[in-house]
Tab-separated table of C-alpha atoms in Angstrom:
chain	number	residue	atom	x	y	z
G	1	SER	CA	-14.118	-11.724	17.271
G	2	SER	CA	-15.101	-10.651	13.512
G	3	GLY	CA	-12.617	-10.521	10.456
G	4	ILE	CA	-11.423	-11.898	7.478
G	5	ASN	CA	-10.521	-14.764	9.296
G	6	ALA	CA	-11.992	-15.050	12.384
G	7	GLU	CA	-15.390	-16.964	11.595
G	8	TYR	CA	-13.845	-19.051	8.355
G	9	GLY	CA	-10.426	-19.988	9.698
G	10	GLY	CA	-8.145	-18.525	6.858
G	11	LEU	CA	-10.418	-20.135	4.068
G	12	LYS	CA	-11.240	-16.012	3.053
G	13	LEU	CA	-7.972	-15.638	2.697
G	14	VAL	CA	-7.179	-18.651	0.777
G	15	SER	CA	-9.397	-17.610	-1.737
G	16	LEU	CA	-8.613	-14.043	-1.912
G	17	LEU	CA	-5.380	-15.161	-3.051
G	18	GLN	CA	-5.928	-17.678	-5.453
G	19	GLN	CA	-7.903	-15.547	-7.802
G	20	LEU	CA	-5.923	-12.759	-7.754
G	21	ALA	CA	-2.490	-14.745	-8.533
G	22	GLY	CA	-4.425	-17.334	-11.387
G	23	LYS	CA	-3.304	-20.051	-8.823
G	24	GLY	CA	-3.436	-22.815	-6.300
G	25	ILE	CA	-1.448	-21.571	-3.060
G	26	GLY	CA	0.702	-24.951	-3.394
G	27	ALA	CA	0.035	-26.505	0.055
G	28	ARG	CA	-2.978	-28.271	1.417
G	29	ILE	CA	-4.743	-26.689	4.220
G	30	SER	CA	-7.769	-27.009	6.881
G	31	LYS	CA	-10.861	-27.821	4.441
G	32	LYS	CA	-12.889	-27.508	8.367
G	33	PRO	CA	-11.032	-25.260	10.702
G	34	ARG	CA	-12.485	-26.252	13.507
G	35	ILE	CA	-9.560	-25.210	16.124
G	36	ARG	CA	-7.394	-22.394	16.421
G	37	ALA	CA	-4.630	-24.212	14.947
G	38	GLN	CA	-5.906	-24.947	13.010
G	39	LYS	CA	-7.439	-21.485	11.237
G	40	LEU	CA	-3.846	-19.934	12.277
G	41	GLU	CA	-1.979	-22.306	9.712
G	42	ASN	CA	-4.288	-21.756	6.854
G	43	VAL	CA	-3.325	-18.061	7.128
G	44	LYS	CA	0.424	-18.561	7.609
G	45	ILE	CA	1.028	-20.970	4.942
G	46	CYS	CA	-1.065	-18.082	3.267
G	47	PHE	CA	1.531	-15.799	4.004
G	48	ASP	CA	4.039	-18.416	3.180
G	49	PHE	CA	2.778	-17.836	-0.571
G	50	MET	CA	3.008	-14.278	-0.175
G	51	ASN	CA	5.805	-14.140	0.589
G	52	ARG	CA	7.028	-17.142	-2.089
G	53	GLU	CA	5.180	-14.698	-4.954
G	54	GLY	CA	6.932	-11.350	-3.936
G	55	ILE	CA	4.652	-10.297	-0.979
G	56	GLU	CA	6.322	-9.271	1.459
G	57	MET	CA	4.268	-8.728	4.748
G	58	VAL	CA	5.733	-6.003	7.657
G	59	ASN	CA	4.007	-5.794	10.656
G	60	ILE	CA	1.309	-8.530	10.208
G	61	ASP	CA	1.517	-12.573	11.503
G	62	ASN	CA	-1.411	-15.702	10.596
G	63	GLN	CA	-2.166	-14.180	14.593
G	64	ASP	CA	-3.139	-10.485	13.700
G	65	VAL	CA	-5.363	-12.065	10.102
G	66	ALA	CA	-6.480	-14.427	12.248
G	67	ASP	CA	-7.440	-12.680	15.646
G	68	GLY	CA	-9.183	-10.445	13.043
G	69	ASN	CA	-7.021	-6.967	13.478
G	70	MET	CA	-8.295	-4.614	10.549
G	71	LYS	CA	-5.366	-2.127	10.701
G	72	LEU	CA	-3.567	-4.388	9.380
G	73	ILE	CA	-5.475	-6.774	7.417
G	74	LEU	CA	-6.505	-3.871	4.956
G	75	GLY	CA	-3.256	-2.623	5.321
G	76	MET	CA	-2.384	-6.491	4.008
G	77	VAL	CA	-5.475	-6.139	1.613
G	78	TRP	CA	-3.724	-3.221	-0.318
G	79	HIS	CA	-0.059	-5.144	-0.554
G	80	LEU	CA	-1.866	-7.236	-2.092
G	81	ILE	CA	-4.228	-4.754	-4.936
G	82	LEU	CA	-0.445	-3.181	-5.340
G	83	HIS	CA	1.671	-6.061	-6.384
G	84	TYR	CA	-1.557	-8.417	-8.108
G	85	GLN	CA	-4.070	-5.370	-9.534
G	86	ILE	CA	-1.512	-2.449	-9.796
G	87	ALA	CA	2.122	-3.239	-10.653
G	88	THR	CA	1.110	-6.608	-12.982
G	89	GLY	CA	-0.745	-3.714	-14.768
G	90	PHE	CA	1.892	-1.544	-16.151
G	91	GLU	CA	4.002	-4.549	-17.711
G	92	ASP	CA	4.646	-1.815	-20.639
G	93	ASP	CA	7.374	-0.436	-18.908
G	94	GLY	CA	9.874	-3.559	-18.043
G	95	GLY	CA	8.821	-2.778	-14.430
G	96	LYS	CA	10.505	0.447	-14.318
G	97	GLY	CA	9.592	3.413	-11.594
G	98	GLY	CA	7.865	0.600	-9.151
G	99	PRO	CA	3.819	0.752	-8.990
G	100	LYS	CA	3.700	4.999	-7.272
G	101	ASN	CA	5.658	5.605	-10.222
G	102	ARG	CA	3.675	4.146	-12.244
G	103	ILE	CA	0.753	5.163	-11.168
G	104	ILE	CA	2.007	8.368	-11.776
G	105	LYS	CA	2.739	7.341	-15.628
G	106	TRP	CA	-0.917	6.668	-16.032
G	107	VAL	CA	-2.274	9.764	-14.264
G	108	ASN	CA	-0.103	11.642	-16.620
G	109	SER	CA	-1.002	10.053	-19.725
G	110	LYS	CA	-4.929	10.859	-19.336
G	111	ILE	CA	-4.778	14.501	-17.861
G	112	ASN	CA	-2.117	16.125	-20.760
G	113	PRO	CA	-4.330	15.985	-24.058
G	114	TRP	CA	-5.523	18.576	-21.698
G	115	GLY	CA	-1.661	20.716	-20.688
G	116	ASN	CA	-1.509	18.105	-16.979
G	117	ASN	CA	0.742	16.631	-15.626
G	118	ILE	CA	1.931	15.377	-11.569
G	119	THR	CA	5.316	13.890	-10.183
G	120	ASN	CA	3.913	13.034	-6.878
G	121	LEU	CA	0.386	11.565	-5.425
G	122	GLY	CA	0.063	14.306	-2.681
G	123	PRO	CA	0.736	18.004	-3.387
G	124	ASP	CA	0.194	18.339	-6.545
G	125	TRP	CA	-3.770	17.058	-5.315
G	126	ASN	CA	-4.296	19.219	-2.786
G	127	ASN	CA	-5.310	22.048	-4.843
G	128	GLY	CA	-7.758	20.238	-6.988
G	129	GLN	CA	-6.604	22.185	-10.044
G	130	ILE	CA	-5.122	18.783	-11.542
G	131	LEU	CA	-8.611	17.997	-12.138
G	132	ALA	CA	-10.105	20.715	-13.445
């Protein structure tokens, strides 16, 4: 099988999490996982770390990641992006409103000089006028 962990036994996910969080995952991992149980344990350690970081994963578990379920893995990566890049990039507003509202606030700060504003990340973009 293919995917983020099929070949590497969770080591790529461990590396990604450590880079994004700027710290270790706080557990001992198998550095050369050879059997499925070691690979699953590595991914479980990653899920435990995400839980401690306040990242809630739903409808995905260590088997999905180890098996290379790309749809679920992409959803997981999006959650990581939201948590580490978008949510932490807007600390100046005191954490109010969640990542989507913070994105809307940021977009409005960039387009407001031209008299444009958005209130959502969907219909306001449909006709393209917001970018014109």
